[in-house]
Short mmCIF file of N, CA, C and O in Angstrom, two decimals:
data_model
loop_
_atom_site.label_atom_id
_atom_site.label_comp_id
_atom_site.label_asym_id
_atom_site.label_seq_id
_atom_site.Cartn_x
_atom_site.Cartn_y
_atom_site.Cartn_z
N MET A 1070 92.02 38.82 66.40
CA MET A 1070 91.29 37.60 66.65
C MET A 1070 90.02 37.54 65.78
O MET A 1070 89.65 36.48 65.29
N ARG A 1071 89.39 38.65 65.62
CA ARG A 1071 88.16 38.72 64.84
C ARG A 1071 88.41 38.34 63.38
O ARG A 1071 87.61 37.63 62.76
N LYS A 1072 89.54 38.79 62.80
CA LYS A 1072 89.86 38.48 61.41
C LYS A 1072 90.10 36.98 61.23
O LYS A 1072 89.68 36.40 60.23
N ALA A 1073 90.76 36.36 62.20
CA ALA A 1073 91.03 34.92 62.12
C ALA A 1073 89.71 34.15 62.15
O ALA A 1073 89.51 33.19 61.39
N LEU A 1074 88.80 34.54 63.02
CA LEU A 1074 87.50 33.87 63.09
C LEU A 1074 86.69 34.08 61.82
O LEU A 1074 85.99 33.17 61.36
N ASP A 1075 86.77 35.25 61.24
CA ASP A 1075 86.07 35.52 59.98
C ASP A 1075 86.63 34.63 58.85
O ASP A 1075 85.86 34.09 58.05
N ILE A 1076 87.94 34.50 58.80
CA ILE A 1076 88.56 33.67 57.77
C ILE A 1076 88.17 32.21 57.96
O ILE A 1076 87.81 31.51 57.00
N ILE A 1077 88.18 31.74 59.20
CA ILE A 1077 87.78 30.35 59.49
C ILE A 1077 86.32 30.13 59.10
O ILE A 1077 85.97 29.10 58.52
N THR A 1078 85.47 31.10 59.37
CA THR A 1078 84.06 30.99 59.03
C THR A 1078 83.87 30.92 57.52
O THR A 1078 83.07 30.11 57.01
N ILE A 1079 84.58 31.75 56.78
CA ILE A 1079 84.47 31.76 55.32
C ILE A 1079 84.97 30.44 54.73
O ILE A 1079 84.33 29.85 53.87
N VAL A 1080 86.13 29.97 55.23
CA VAL A 1080 86.69 28.70 54.74
C VAL A 1080 85.74 27.54 55.06
O VAL A 1080 85.50 26.67 54.21
N THR A 1081 85.17 27.55 56.25
CA THR A 1081 84.22 26.51 56.63
C THR A 1081 82.99 26.55 55.72
O THR A 1081 82.48 25.50 55.30
N GLY A 1082 82.49 27.72 55.43
CA GLY A 1082 81.34 27.85 54.53
C GLY A 1082 81.64 27.33 53.14
O GLY A 1082 80.82 26.64 52.54
N ILE A 1083 82.83 27.66 52.62
CA ILE A 1083 83.22 27.19 51.29
C ILE A 1083 83.33 25.67 51.28
O ILE A 1083 82.86 25.00 50.35
N LEU A 1084 83.95 25.10 52.32
CA LEU A 1084 84.07 23.64 52.39
C LEU A 1084 82.70 22.98 52.49
O LEU A 1084 82.45 21.95 51.86
N MET A 1085 81.81 23.56 53.26
CA MET A 1085 80.47 22.99 53.41
C MET A 1085 79.71 23.03 52.09
O MET A 1085 79.04 22.05 51.72
N LEU A 1086 79.80 24.12 51.37
CA LEU A 1086 79.16 24.21 50.05
C LEU A 1086 79.75 23.20 49.09
O LEU A 1086 79.03 22.60 48.28
N GLY A 1087 81.06 23.00 49.16
CA GLY A 1087 81.72 22.01 48.30
C GLY A 1087 81.25 20.60 48.61
O GLY A 1087 81.00 19.80 47.70
N ILE A 1088 81.13 20.27 49.89
CA ILE A 1088 80.66 18.94 50.28
C ILE A 1088 79.22 18.73 49.83
O ILE A 1088 78.87 17.68 49.27
N LEU A 1089 78.36 19.70 50.07
CA LEU A 1089 76.96 19.58 49.66
C LEU A 1089 76.82 19.51 48.14
O LEU A 1089 76.05 18.71 47.61
N GLY A 1090 77.57 20.34 47.43
CA GLY A 1090 77.53 20.31 45.97
C GLY A 1090 78.04 19.00 45.41
O GLY A 1090 77.46 18.42 44.49
N GLY A 1091 79.13 18.51 45.99
CA GLY A 1091 79.68 17.22 45.54
C GLY A 1091 78.71 16.09 45.79
O GLY A 1091 78.54 15.19 44.96
N GLY A 1092 78.07 16.10 46.94
CA GLY A 1092 77.07 15.07 47.25
C GLY A 1092 75.89 15.12 46.30
O GLY A 1092 75.38 14.09 45.86
N PHE A 1093 75.43 16.32 45.99
CA PHE A 1093 74.30 16.48 45.07
C PHE A 1093 74.63 15.96 43.69
O PHE A 1093 73.86 15.18 43.10
N PHE A 1094 75.79 16.35 43.15
CA PHE A 1094 76.15 15.92 41.81
C PHE A 1094 76.47 14.42 41.77
O PHE A 1094 76.19 13.75 40.77
N THR A 1095 77.01 13.87 42.85
CA THR A 1095 77.24 12.43 42.92
C THR A 1095 75.92 11.68 42.90
O THR A 1095 75.76 10.68 42.19
N TYR A 1096 74.96 12.15 43.68
CA TYR A 1096 73.63 11.53 43.69
C TYR A 1096 72.99 11.59 42.31
O TYR A 1096 72.43 10.60 41.83
N LYS A 1097 73.05 12.74 41.66
CA LYS A 1097 72.45 12.88 40.33
C LYS A 1097 73.12 11.95 39.32
O LYS A 1097 72.45 11.37 38.47
N TYR A 1098 74.45 11.79 39.42
CA TYR A 1098 75.16 10.91 38.49
C TYR A 1098 74.81 9.45 38.75
O TYR A 1098 74.57 8.69 37.82
N LEU A 1099 74.75 9.05 40.01
CA LEU A 1099 74.47 7.65 40.34
C LEU A 1099 73.05 7.24 40.01
O LEU A 1099 72.77 6.06 39.79
N THR A 1100 72.13 8.19 39.95
CA THR A 1100 70.75 7.86 39.61
C THR A 1100 70.43 8.13 38.14
O THR A 1100 69.28 7.95 37.73
N SER A 1101 71.41 8.50 37.35
CA SER A 1101 71.17 8.82 35.94
C SER A 1101 71.11 7.54 35.10
O SER A 1101 71.65 6.50 35.45
N GLU A 1102 70.45 7.64 33.97
CA GLU A 1102 70.35 6.51 33.04
C GLU A 1102 71.72 6.18 32.44
O GLU A 1102 72.00 5.03 32.15
N GLN A 1103 72.56 7.18 32.25
CA GLN A 1103 73.89 6.97 31.69
C GLN A 1103 74.70 6.05 32.61
O GLN A 1103 75.37 5.12 32.14
N PHE A 1104 74.64 6.27 33.91
CA PHE A 1104 75.38 5.45 34.86
C PHE A 1104 74.82 4.03 34.88
O PHE A 1104 75.58 3.05 34.89
N LYS A 1105 73.49 3.90 34.87
CA LYS A 1105 72.87 2.57 34.88
C LYS A 1105 73.28 1.78 33.63
O LYS A 1105 73.58 0.59 33.70
N THR A 1106 73.28 2.44 32.48
CA THR A 1106 73.67 1.79 31.23
C THR A 1106 75.13 1.36 31.28
O THR A 1106 75.46 0.24 30.86
N LYS A 1107 75.98 2.21 31.79
CA LYS A 1107 77.41 1.89 31.87
C LYS A 1107 77.64 0.68 32.77
O LYS A 1107 78.39 -0.24 32.42
N ILE A 1108 77.00 0.63 33.91
CA ILE A 1108 77.16 -0.48 34.85
C ILE A 1108 76.60 -1.77 34.25
O ILE A 1108 77.22 -2.84 34.35
N MET A 1109 75.42 -1.69 33.62
CA MET A 1109 74.83 -2.89 33.02
C MET A 1109 75.70 -3.45 31.90
O MET A 1109 75.86 -4.67 31.79
N ASN A 1110 76.28 -2.59 31.09
CA ASN A 1110 77.17 -3.05 30.02
C ASN A 1110 78.39 -3.74 30.60
O ASN A 1110 78.84 -4.77 30.08
N GLU A 1111 78.94 -3.19 31.66
CA GLU A 1111 80.12 -3.79 32.28
C GLU A 1111 79.77 -5.14 32.91
O GLU A 1111 80.50 -6.12 32.74
N VAL A 1112 78.66 -5.21 33.60
CA VAL A 1112 78.25 -6.47 34.23
C VAL A 1112 77.95 -7.53 33.18
O VAL A 1112 78.38 -8.68 33.29
N MET A 1113 77.21 -7.15 32.15
CA MET A 1113 76.86 -8.12 31.11
C MET A 1113 78.10 -8.60 30.35
O MET A 1113 78.18 -9.76 29.96
N GLY A 1114 79.07 -7.72 30.18
CA GLY A 1114 80.32 -8.12 29.53
C GLY A 1114 81.06 -9.15 30.36
O GLY A 1114 81.58 -10.14 29.83
N ASN A 1115 81.10 -8.96 31.67
CA ASN A 1115 81.78 -9.91 32.54
C ASN A 1115 81.02 -11.22 32.64
O ASN A 1115 81.62 -12.30 32.63
N VAL A 1116 79.70 -11.15 32.73
CA VAL A 1116 78.89 -12.36 32.88
C VAL A 1116 78.90 -13.17 31.59
O VAL A 1116 78.99 -14.40 31.62
N SER A 1117 78.81 -12.51 30.45
CA SER A 1117 78.77 -13.25 29.19
C SER A 1117 80.08 -13.97 28.93
O SER A 1117 80.09 -15.03 28.30
N GLY A 1118 81.18 -13.45 29.44
CA GLY A 1118 82.46 -14.15 29.31
C GLY A 1118 82.52 -15.39 30.18
O GLY A 1118 83.22 -16.35 29.86
N LEU A 1119 81.81 -15.40 31.28
CA LEU A 1119 81.82 -16.54 32.20
C LEU A 1119 80.81 -17.61 31.84
O LEU A 1119 81.00 -18.78 32.17
N MET A 1120 79.72 -17.23 31.20
CA MET A 1120 78.62 -18.16 30.96
C MET A 1120 79.01 -19.40 30.16
O MET A 1120 78.65 -20.50 30.55
N PRO A 1121 79.74 -19.31 29.06
CA PRO A 1121 80.08 -20.55 28.33
C PRO A 1121 80.87 -21.52 29.20
O PRO A 1121 80.65 -22.72 29.15
N LYS A 1122 81.77 -21.03 30.02
CA LYS A 1122 82.56 -21.90 30.89
C LYS A 1122 81.68 -22.57 31.93
O LYS A 1122 81.82 -23.76 32.19
N VAL A 1123 80.77 -21.83 32.49
CA VAL A 1123 79.88 -22.38 33.52
C VAL A 1123 78.96 -23.43 32.91
O VAL A 1123 78.76 -24.50 33.48
N LEU A 1124 78.42 -23.14 31.75
CA LEU A 1124 77.52 -24.09 31.11
C LEU A 1124 78.25 -25.36 30.68
O LEU A 1124 77.72 -26.46 30.79
N ASP A 1125 79.48 -25.24 30.19
CA ASP A 1125 80.24 -26.43 29.78
C ASP A 1125 80.57 -27.31 30.97
O ASP A 1125 80.54 -28.54 30.87
N GLU A 1126 80.90 -26.71 32.09
CA GLU A 1126 81.26 -27.49 33.27
C GLU A 1126 80.04 -28.00 34.02
O GLU A 1126 80.10 -29.04 34.67
N GLY A 1127 78.93 -27.27 33.96
CA GLY A 1127 77.77 -27.61 34.77
C GLY A 1127 76.82 -28.61 34.14
O GLY A 1127 76.14 -29.34 34.84
N LEU A 1128 76.75 -28.66 32.82
CA LEU A 1128 75.80 -29.55 32.17
C LEU A 1128 76.50 -30.86 31.79
O LEU A 1128 77.60 -30.86 31.25
N PRO A 1129 75.86 -31.99 32.09
CA PRO A 1129 76.48 -33.27 31.73
C PRO A 1129 76.40 -33.52 30.22
O PRO A 1129 75.52 -33.00 29.54
N LYS A 1130 77.32 -34.33 29.73
CA LYS A 1130 77.32 -34.68 28.30
C LYS A 1130 76.16 -35.63 27.99
O LYS A 1130 75.52 -35.54 26.96
N THR A 1131 75.92 -36.58 28.88
CA THR A 1131 74.81 -37.52 28.72
C THR A 1131 74.05 -37.61 30.03
O THR A 1131 74.57 -37.26 31.08
N THR A 1132 72.85 -38.13 29.95
CA THR A 1132 72.06 -38.31 31.15
C THR A 1132 71.76 -39.79 31.34
O THR A 1132 71.81 -40.58 30.39
N GLY A 1133 71.45 -40.15 32.56
CA GLY A 1133 71.13 -41.55 32.86
C GLY A 1133 69.64 -41.78 32.76
O GLY A 1133 68.87 -40.98 32.24
N ILE A 1134 69.23 -42.94 33.29
CA ILE A 1134 67.82 -43.28 33.28
C ILE A 1134 67.08 -42.43 34.29
O ILE A 1134 67.67 -41.92 35.23
N SER A 1135 65.82 -42.30 34.13
CA SER A 1135 65.03 -41.51 35.05
C SER A 1135 64.82 -42.28 36.35
O SER A 1135 64.84 -43.52 36.38
N ILE A 1136 64.60 -41.57 37.42
CA ILE A 1136 64.39 -42.18 38.72
C ILE A 1136 62.93 -42.59 38.82
O ILE A 1136 62.04 -41.75 38.61
N PRO A 1137 62.66 -43.85 39.17
CA PRO A 1137 61.26 -44.26 39.28
C PRO A 1137 60.60 -43.61 40.49
O PRO A 1137 61.24 -43.39 41.50
N THR A 1138 59.34 -43.31 40.36
CA THR A 1138 58.59 -42.73 41.47
C THR A 1138 57.60 -43.75 41.98
O THR A 1138 57.19 -44.68 41.26
N LEU A 1139 57.20 -43.60 43.23
CA LEU A 1139 56.23 -44.49 43.82
C LEU A 1139 54.84 -44.12 43.32
O LEU A 1139 54.53 -42.95 43.14
N PRO A 1140 54.00 -45.12 43.09
CA PRO A 1140 52.62 -44.79 42.65
C PRO A 1140 51.87 -44.10 43.76
O PRO A 1140 52.08 -44.36 44.95
N LYS A 1141 50.97 -43.23 43.41
CA LYS A 1141 50.15 -42.52 44.39
C LYS A 1141 49.08 -43.44 44.93
O LYS A 1141 48.51 -44.25 44.19
N LYS A 1142 48.78 -43.34 46.19
CA LYS A 1142 47.75 -44.18 46.82
C LYS A 1142 46.47 -43.43 46.97
O LYS A 1142 46.34 -42.31 47.09
#
């Protein structure tokens, strides 16, 4: 029984170190400049592809007369 508990303890320790190490390296990667640059390039690539379509559909070809305003009293 003692050997089984020792093996379980060792395996649990190894798993815990793996989880902590993985979390640490994930945090370091997500806060790195390399990751920020990669995400910004991807976002800007997607947005720049959409912008001409949005601008063409959103802006009118011509405008009408201006709306008159009431004089201030």
